[in-house]
Amino acid sequence: MDDSAIDYAAVFQALPGMVALLTPALVYADVNEEFLRVSGRRRDQVVGRHLFEVFPDNPEDSGANGMRNLEASLRRVAATGERDTMALQRYDVESPERPGEWEERYWSPVNAPVRARDGSVVLLVHRVEEVTELLRARGADANDRAGKGRTGNTGTDDGPTGNTGTDSGRTGSRARVLEAELYTRARELQELNERLRLAHAREREVALVLQEAMLPARRQVGHRRAAVRYRPAAGSLNVCGDWYDLVDLVGGNRIGVSVGDVVGHGLAAAGVMGQLRSALSAASRVAAGPAQALDVLGRYAHVVDGAESATAVTTFIDCDRHTVTYSSAGHPPPVLVHPDGRVEFLDRATDPPLDARPDPRPRPQAVTAYAPGALLALYTDGLVERRREDIDTGLARLADSLTRHREADPEDLADAVLLELLPSGGATDDTALVIVRL
């Protein structure tokens, strides 16, 4: 059965749990029948209204924080696009039949994003399970077990009646204390998770600013038209060390174009990325060719903590002779698209990653010719690699996209490639892309 034969609106209404769809502004877009049944509301009392207008906080309980916790979770999902499973929440609900009367209720919420094709969050799925009766039943079970445990003690001096009631009452009281303790610990755990999220978000923000500051913004190299793009990975912990560089080379009408990838995440990877990019940029200006530039970079990487297994590829473009000389240190091959649409992967000079050999050897390089109007694309593996998919599939997808859009301006071409190749929800790895019109 294909998707067109499924009535997803009917499926949504028939879901056995309480499910609501909220806009990023926390306005109800839709709710299913179970949500209305359990909450005791009609559809016109919910849809189109703000979440906390329908379910305000209990003004009689100054210590209540269920509304604040729920709002923080939903806004976090809207901002990050990440699913959030909340700890058990006490969130009292005002009786729809008796305004001013509040019922003590306990809920287990999960919030998840719904993304548009461009990756932006357009809706929030709010699934909630009420566990109030479960908590009450556990307390009642504890009382029952205590009462049954005293049934056989009819021969004691105290008698069965008074002691059974007293002990069961004490057991029930202990059960309520344990439930309260569980609730408190869950709330503390949620607050700790929130602090960790904020710390990780700050680290991601600093790493992105650092990365942006260290990557060149110039899009014109010599008389060539070039476009550069950098897309960080989706998720607050996945800032990586992808980089690119474009330089004017000494001697003749030549330019150097490079990309690289540092293993790791966060500020450490961003710092290593900056060191390697700067080192290769300097080496390229004085090296006889790209292989020699990578030789120098490999020796430098040997003394940089965190540079192990980093990859890079660099190309020297001679605009007078119409040649591209290249060398790769374990990096995916650049793509040369000729004016007639023929695609050439520059993969005849590939060597292990930087600092992979204890005793570095001279790296290989190769040269290929191009006709004016050709395109050269360099990229990092986030553009072509997907889990459970052979990398050749991603390379074929890239070649197809570049070929179909080869007549476009580099800026428009770069946008088209990213739109077609990156997942709509965002990639799990950083992506750097450089496109040069030769």
Coordinates of C-alpha atoms in Angstrom, one line a residue:
M1 CA 0.0 0.0 0.0
D2 CA 1.5 3.4 -1.0
D3 CA 1.2 6.6 1.1
S4 CA -1.5 8.0 -1.1
A5 CA -3.9 5.2 0.1
I6 CA -3.5 6.0 3.8
D7 CA -5.8 8.5 5.4
Y8 CA -3.2 10.0 7.9
A9 CA -5.8 12.4 9.4
A10 CA -7.9 9.4 10.4
V11 CA -4.8 7.6 11.7
F12 CA -4.0 10.7 13.8
Q13 CA -7.4 10.8 15.3
A14 CA -7.4 7.0 16.1
L15 CA -4.0 7.0 17.9
P16 CA -4.5 5.3 21.3
G17 CA -2.5 7.9 23.3
M18 CA -3.0 11.6 23.9
V19 CA -1.3 13.5 21.0
A20 CA -1.4 17.2 20.1
L21 CA 0.1 19.2 17.3
L22 CA 1.4 22.7 18.3
T23 CA 2.8 25.5 16.2
P24 CA 6.3 26.8 17.3
A25 CA 4.4 29.6 19.0
L26 CA 2.7 26.9 21.2
V27 CA -0.8 27.3 19.7
Y28 CA -2.8 24.1 19.2
A29 CA -3.0 23.2 15.5
D30 CA -4.8 19.9 16.1
V31 CA -5.5 17.3 18.8
N32 CA -6.6 13.7 18.6
E33 CA -9.8 12.2 20.1
E34 CA -8.0 10.6 23.0
F35 CA -6.5 14.0 24.0
L36 CA -9.9 15.6 24.2
R37 CA -11.4 12.6 26.1
V38 CA -8.7 12.5 28.8
S39 CA -8.4 16.3 29.2
G40 CA -12.2 16.7 29.3
R41 CA -12.2 19.5 26.6
R42 CA -14.1 20.0 23.4
R43 CA -12.2 20.7 20.2
D44 CA -13.3 24.3 20.0
Q45 CA -11.9 24.8 23.5
V46 CA -8.5 23.7 22.4
V47 CA -7.6 24.1 18.6
G48 CA -6.5 27.6 17.7
R49 CA -5.7 28.6 21.3
H50 CA -2.4 28.9 23.1
L51 CA -1.3 25.9 25.2
F52 CA -1.2 27.8 28.5
E53 CA -4.5 29.5 27.8
V54 CA -6.1 26.1 27.7
F55 CA -4.1 24.7 30.5
P56 CA -2.9 27.5 32.8
D57 CA -0.7 27.0 35.9
N58 CA -2.4 26.4 39.2
P59 CA -2.4 29.8 41.0
E60 CA -3.0 28.1 44.3
D61 CA 0.3 26.2 44.2
S62 CA 3.2 28.6 44.3
G63 CA 5.7 25.7 44.0
A64 CA 4.2 24.3 40.8
N65 CA 6.6 24.3 37.9
G66 CA 5.0 21.9 35.4
M67 CA 4.0 24.7 33.1
R68 CA 7.6 26.2 33.1
N69 CA 9.1 22.8 32.5
L70 CA 6.8 22.0 29.6
E71 CA 7.3 25.4 28.0
A72 CA 11.1 25.1 28.2
S73 CA 11.0 21.6 26.6
L74 CA 8.7 22.7 23.7
R75 CA 10.8 25.8 23.0
R76 CA 14.0 23.7 23.1
V77 CA 12.5 21.3 20.5
A78 CA 11.4 24.2 18.3
A79 CA 14.9 25.8 18.5
T80 CA 17.1 22.7 18.2
G81 CA 14.9 20.4 16.2
E82 CA 15.7 17.6 18.7
R83 CA 13.2 15.3 20.4
D84 CA 12.9 15.7 24.2
T85 CA 11.6 13.1 26.6
M86 CA 10.6 14.9 29.9
A87 CA 10.7 13.6 33.4
L88 CA 7.5 12.8 35.2
Q89 CA 5.6 16.1 35.7
R90 CA 3.0 17.3 38.2
Y91 CA 0.7 19.6 36.2
D92 CA -2.6 20.4 37.9
V93 CA -5.6 20.8 35.6
E94 CA -8.6 23.1 36.2
S95 CA -11.9 21.3 36.1
P96 CA -13.9 22.4 32.9
E97 CA -17.2 21.9 34.8
R98 CA -16.1 23.6 38.0
P99 CA -13.9 26.7 37.3
G100 CA -11.6 27.5 40.2
E101 CA -11.3 23.8 41.2
W102 CA -8.0 22.2 40.4
E103 CA -7.2 18.5 40.1
E104 CA -3.8 17.1 41.0
R105 CA -2.5 15.3 37.9
Y106 CA 0.7 13.6 36.9
W107 CA 1.9 13.4 33.3
S108 CA 4.7 11.8 31.2
P109 CA 5.3 14.0 28.2
V110 CA 7.4 13.5 25.0
N111 CA 7.9 16.4 22.5
A112 CA 9.2 16.0 18.9
P113 CA 9.7 18.2 15.9
V114 CA 8.0 18.1 12.5
R115 CA 10.3 19.6 9.9
A116 CA 9.7 21.2 6.5
R117 CA 11.7 20.3 3.4
D118 CA 14.3 23.0 4.3
G119 CA 14.8 21.5 7.7
S120 CA 13.0 24.2 9.7
V121 CA 10.6 23.1 12.5
V122 CA 7.0 23.8 11.5
L123 CA 5.1 21.8 14.1
L124 CA 5.7 20.2 17.5
V125 CA 4.3 16.8 18.3
H126 CA 3.3 16.8 22.0
R127 CA 2.5 13.2 23.2
V128 CA 1.5 12.9 26.8
E129 CA 0.5 10.0 29.0
E130 CA -1.4 10.6 32.2
V131 CA 0.0 8.5 35.1
T132 CA -2.1 10.0 37.9
E133 CA -4.2 6.8 38.4
L134 CA -1.1 4.7 38.2
L135 CA 0.5 6.6 41.1
R136 CA -2.7 6.3 43.1
A137 CA -3.0 2.6 42.4
R138 CA 0.5 2.0 43.6
G139 CA -0.3 3.8 46.8
A140 CA -3.5 1.7 47.2
D141 CA -1.6 -1.5 46.4
A142 CA 0.8 -0.7 49.2
N143 CA -2.1 -0.2 51.6
D144 CA -3.7 -3.5 50.5
R145 CA -0.5 -5.4 50.9
A146 CA 0.0 -4.0 54.4
G147 CA -3.5 -4.9 55.4
K148 CA -3.2 -8.5 54.1
G149 CA 0.1 -8.8 55.9
R150 CA -1.6 -8.2 59.2
T151 CA -4.6 -10.5 58.7
G152 CA -3.0 -13.5 60.4
N153 CA -2.0 -11.6 63.6
T154 CA -5.4 -12.0 65.3
G155 CA -3.9 -13.5 68.3
T156 CA -1.7 -10.5 69.3
D157 CA -2.5 -8.3 72.3
D158 CA -3.1 -5.3 70.2
G159 CA -5.9 -7.0 68.1
P160 CA -6.2 -7.0 64.4
T161 CA -8.3 -4.0 63.8
G162 CA -6.4 -1.1 65.3
N163 CA -2.9 -2.3 64.2
T164 CA -4.0 -3.2 60.6
G165 CA -5.4 0.3 60.1
T166 CA -2.4 1.9 61.7
D167 CA 0.2 -0.1 59.8
S168 CA -1.5 0.2 56.5
G169 CA -1.9 3.9 57.1
R170 CA 1.8 4.1 57.8
T171 CA 2.7 2.0 54.7
G172 CA 0.4 4.2 52.6
S173 CA 2.1 7.3 54.0
R174 CA 5.6 5.8 53.2
A175 CA 4.4 5.1 49.7
R176 CA 3.3 8.7 49.2
V177 CA 6.7 9.8 50.6
L178 CA 8.5 7.6 48.1
E179 CA 6.4 8.8 45.2
A180 CA 7.1 12.4 46.2
E181 CA 10.8 11.6 46.5
L182 CA 10.7 10.0 43.0
Y183 CA 9.0 13.0 41.6
T184 CA 11.6 15.3 43.3
R185 CA 14.6 13.3 42.0
A186 CA 13.1 13.2 38.5
R187 CA 12.6 17.0 38.6
E188 CA 16.2 17.5 39.7
L189 CA 17.4 15.2 36.9
Q190 CA 15.5 17.3 34.4
E191 CA 17.0 20.5 35.7
L192 CA 20.5 19.0 35.5
N193 CA 19.8 17.9 31.9
E194 CA 18.7 21.4 31.1
R195 CA 21.9 22.9 32.5
L196 CA 23.9 20.4 30.4
R197 CA 21.9 21.3 27.3
L198 CA 22.7 25.0 27.9
A199 CA 26.4 24.3 28.4
H200 CA 26.5 22.2 25.2
A201 CA 24.6 24.9 23.3
R202 CA 27.1 27.6 24.5
E203 CA 30.0 25.4 23.4
R204 CA 28.4 24.9 20.0
E205 CA 27.8 28.6 19.6
V206 CA 31.4 29.4 20.5
A207 CA 32.7 26.7 18.1
L208 CA 30.6 28.0 15.3
V209 CA 31.8 31.6 15.8
L210 CA 35.4 30.3 16.0
Q211 CA 35.0 28.3 12.8
E212 CA 33.4 31.2 11.0
A213 CA 36.2 33.5 12.1
M214 CA 38.9 31.1 10.8
L215 CA 37.3 30.3 7.5
P216 CA 38.0 32.7 4.6
A217 CA 35.0 34.7 3.5
R218 CA 36.4 35.7 0.1
R219 CA 34.6 34.3 -2.9
Q220 CA 36.7 35.8 -5.7
V221 CA 40.1 34.3 -6.3
G222 CA 42.0 35.9 -9.1
H223 CA 39.6 36.3 -11.9
R224 CA 37.7 33.0 -11.1
R225 CA 34.2 32.9 -9.8
A226 CA 33.9 30.7 -6.7
A227 CA 31.3 29.8 -4.2
V228 CA 31.9 28.5 -0.7
R229 CA 29.5 26.9 1.7
Y230 CA 29.8 25.5 5.3
R231 CA 26.9 23.8 7.0
P232 CA 27.3 22.6 10.6
A233 CA 25.9 19.3 11.6
A234 CA 22.4 19.1 13.0
G235 CA 22.4 18.7 16.8
S236 CA 23.9 20.7 19.6
L237 CA 26.9 18.4 20.1
N238 CA 28.0 17.9 16.5
V239 CA 30.1 20.9 15.6
C240 CA 33.1 19.4 13.8
G241 CA 36.3 20.4 12.1
D242 CA 35.5 20.8 8.4
W243 CA 37.3 23.6 6.6
Y244 CA 38.1 25.1 3.2
D245 CA 40.6 27.5 1.8
L246 CA 41.2 29.5 -1.4
V247 CA 44.5 31.3 -2.0
D248 CA 46.3 33.2 -4.8
L249 CA 49.5 31.3 -5.6
V250 CA 52.9 32.9 -6.3
G251 CA 54.1 32.8 -9.9
G252 CA 51.7 33.0 -12.8
N253 CA 47.9 33.0 -13.0
R254 CA 47.4 30.3 -10.4
I255 CA 45.1 29.6 -7.5
G256 CA 45.0 27.0 -4.8
V257 CA 41.8 25.4 -3.5
S258 CA 41.7 23.0 -0.5
V259 CA 39.2 21.4 1.8
G260 CA 39.9 19.3 4.9
D261 CA 38.3 17.4 7.8
V262 CA 39.4 17.0 11.4
V263 CA 38.2 14.0 13.4
G264 CA 36.3 15.0 16.5
H265 CA 33.7 17.5 17.7
G266 CA 33.3 20.8 19.5
L267 CA 35.9 23.5 20.3
A268 CA 38.8 21.1 20.2
A269 CA 38.1 20.1 16.6
A270 CA 37.5 23.7 15.6
G271 CA 40.8 24.7 17.1
V272 CA 42.7 22.0 15.3
M273 CA 40.9 22.9 12.1
G274 CA 42.2 26.5 12.3
Q275 CA 45.8 25.4 12.8
L276 CA 45.8 23.0 9.9
R277 CA 44.0 25.4 7.5
S278 CA 46.5 28.1 8.3
A279 CA 49.4 25.8 7.9
L280 CA 48.3 24.5 4.5
S281 CA 47.5 28.0 3.4
A282 CA 51.0 29.1 4.1
A283 CA 52.6 26.0 2.7
S284 CA 50.7 26.3 -0.6
R285 CA 52.1 29.7 -1.2
V286 CA 55.7 28.5 -1.3
A287 CA 55.4 24.8 -2.3
A288 CA 56.3 23.5 -5.7
G289 CA 53.0 21.6 -5.9
P290 CA 50.1 20.3 -3.9
A291 CA 51.9 17.1 -2.9
Q292 CA 54.7 19.1 -1.3
A293 CA 52.2 21.3 0.5
L294 CA 50.5 18.2 2.0
D295 CA 54.0 16.8 2.9
V296 CA 54.6 19.9 5.0
L297 CA 51.1 19.8 6.4
G298 CA 51.5 16.1 7.4
R299 CA 54.7 16.9 9.3
Y300 CA 53.0 19.8 11.1
A301 CA 50.0 17.6 12.0
H302 CA 52.4 15.2 13.7
V303 CA 53.0 17.7 16.5
V304 CA 49.4 19.0 16.7
D305 CA 47.2 17.2 19.3
G306 CA 43.9 16.1 17.8
A307 CA 45.2 16.1 14.2
E308 CA 45.5 12.4 14.0
S309 CA 43.6 10.9 11.0
A310 CA 42.7 14.3 9.7
T311 CA 42.1 14.4 5.9
A312 CA 42.7 17.1 3.3
V313 CA 42.8 17.5 -0.5
T314 CA 44.4 20.4 -2.3
T315 CA 44.4 21.5 -5.9
F316 CA 46.7 24.0 -7.8
I317 CA 44.8 25.5 -10.7
D318 CA 46.9 27.0 -13.5
C319 CA 44.5 29.3 -15.4
D320 CA 46.9 30.0 -18.3
R321 CA 47.7 26.3 -19.0
H322 CA 44.2 25.1 -18.1
T323 CA 45.4 22.4 -15.8
V324 CA 44.5 21.2 -12.3
T325 CA 47.3 19.5 -10.3
Y326 CA 46.0 17.8 -7.2
S327 CA 47.0 15.6 -4.2
S328 CA 44.8 14.0 -1.6
A329 CA 45.5 12.8 2.0
G330 CA 42.7 10.3 2.5
H331 CA 40.0 12.7 1.4
P332 CA 37.1 12.2 -1.0
P333 CA 38.1 13.1 -4.6
P334 CA 37.4 16.5 -6.1
V335 CA 35.0 16.5 -9.0
L336 CA 35.8 18.1 -12.4
V337 CA 32.8 18.7 -14.6
H338 CA 33.8 19.4 -18.2
P339 CA 31.7 21.8 -20.3
D340 CA 30.2 18.9 -22.3
G341 CA 28.9 17.3 -19.0
R342 CA 31.6 14.7 -18.7
V343 CA 32.5 14.0 -15.0
E344 CA 36.0 13.3 -13.9
F345 CA 36.8 12.3 -10.3
L346 CA 40.3 13.4 -9.4
D347 CA 41.3 10.2 -7.7
R348 CA 44.7 9.3 -9.2
A349 CA 46.8 10.8 -6.4
T350 CA 45.3 9.6 -3.1
D351 CA 47.4 8.8 -0.1
P352 CA 46.6 8.0 3.6
P353 CA 45.4 10.7 6.0
L354 CA 47.7 13.3 7.6
D355 CA 50.0 11.9 10.3
A356 CA 49.0 8.3 9.3
R357 CA 52.6 7.1 8.7
P358 CA 55.3 7.1 11.5
D359 CA 57.9 7.9 8.8
P360 CA 56.3 10.3 6.3
R361 CA 57.0 9.7 2.6
P362 CA 56.6 12.1 -0.3
R363 CA 53.0 12.2 -1.4
P364 CA 51.8 11.6 -5.0
Q365 CA 50.2 14.2 -7.2
A366 CA 48.5 14.1 -10.6
V367 CA 47.5 16.6 -13.2
T368 CA 44.5 16.8 -15.6
A369 CA 43.5 19.3 -18.3
Y370 CA 40.2 21.3 -18.5
A371 CA 38.5 23.5 -21.1
P372 CA 37.3 27.0 -20.1
G373 CA 33.9 26.9 -18.5
A374 CA 34.5 23.7 -16.6
L375 CA 33.6 23.3 -12.9
L376 CA 35.7 22.1 -10.0
A377 CA 34.0 21.0 -6.8
L378 CA 35.8 20.2 -3.5
Y379 CA 33.8 19.0 -0.5
T380 CA 33.9 17.1 2.7
D381 CA 32.3 13.7 3.5
G382 CA 29.2 15.1 5.1
L383 CA 28.0 15.9 1.6
V384 CA 28.2 12.3 0.2
E385 CA 28.3 9.8 3.1
R386 CA 25.2 8.3 4.6
R387 CA 24.7 5.5 7.1
R388 CA 24.1 2.1 5.6
E389 CA 24.8 3.4 2.1
D390 CA 27.9 2.8 -0.1
I391 CA 29.9 6.0 -0.7
D392 CA 29.8 5.4 -4.4
T393 CA 26.0 6.1 -4.2
G394 CA 26.7 9.5 -2.7
L395 CA 29.4 10.3 -5.2
A396 CA 27.0 9.4 -8.1
R397 CA 24.4 11.7 -6.6
L398 CA 26.9 14.5 -6.4
A399 CA 28.0 14.0 -10.0
D400 CA 24.4 14.0 -11.2
S401 CA 23.6 17.2 -9.4
L402 CA 26.7 19.0 -10.6
T403 CA 26.1 17.9 -14.2
R404 CA 22.4 19.0 -14.3
H405 CA 23.2 22.4 -12.8
R406 CA 26.6 23.0 -14.5
E407 CA 25.4 26.0 -16.4
A408 CA 24.3 27.9 -13.3
D409 CA 26.4 30.5 -11.5
P410 CA 28.6 29.0 -8.8
E411 CA 26.5 30.6 -6.0
D412 CA 23.2 29.2 -7.3
L413 CA 24.9 25.8 -8.1
A414 CA 26.2 25.5 -4.6
D415 CA 22.8 26.1 -3.1
A416 CA 21.2 23.6 -5.5
V417 CA 23.8 20.9 -4.6
L418 CA 23.2 21.4 -0.8
L419 CA 19.5 21.3 -1.2
E420 CA 19.5 18.1 -3.2
L421 CA 22.2 16.2 -1.3
L422 CA 21.8 17.1 2.4
P423 CA 19.0 15.4 4.3
S424 CA 15.9 17.6 5.0
G425 CA 16.4 17.2 8.7
G426 CA 20.0 18.2 8.6
A427 CA 23.2 16.0 8.2
T428 CA 24.8 14.3 11.2
D429 CA 28.2 15.5 10.0
D430 CA 29.5 19.0 9.0
T431 CA 29.7 19.8 5.3
A432 CA 32.1 22.1 3.5
L433 CA 31.7 22.8 -0.3
V434 CA 33.8 24.9 -2.7
I435 CA 32.8 25.3 -6.4
V436 CA 35.0 27.1 -8.8
R437 CA 34.2 28.1 -12.4
L438 CA 37.4 27.5 -14.4

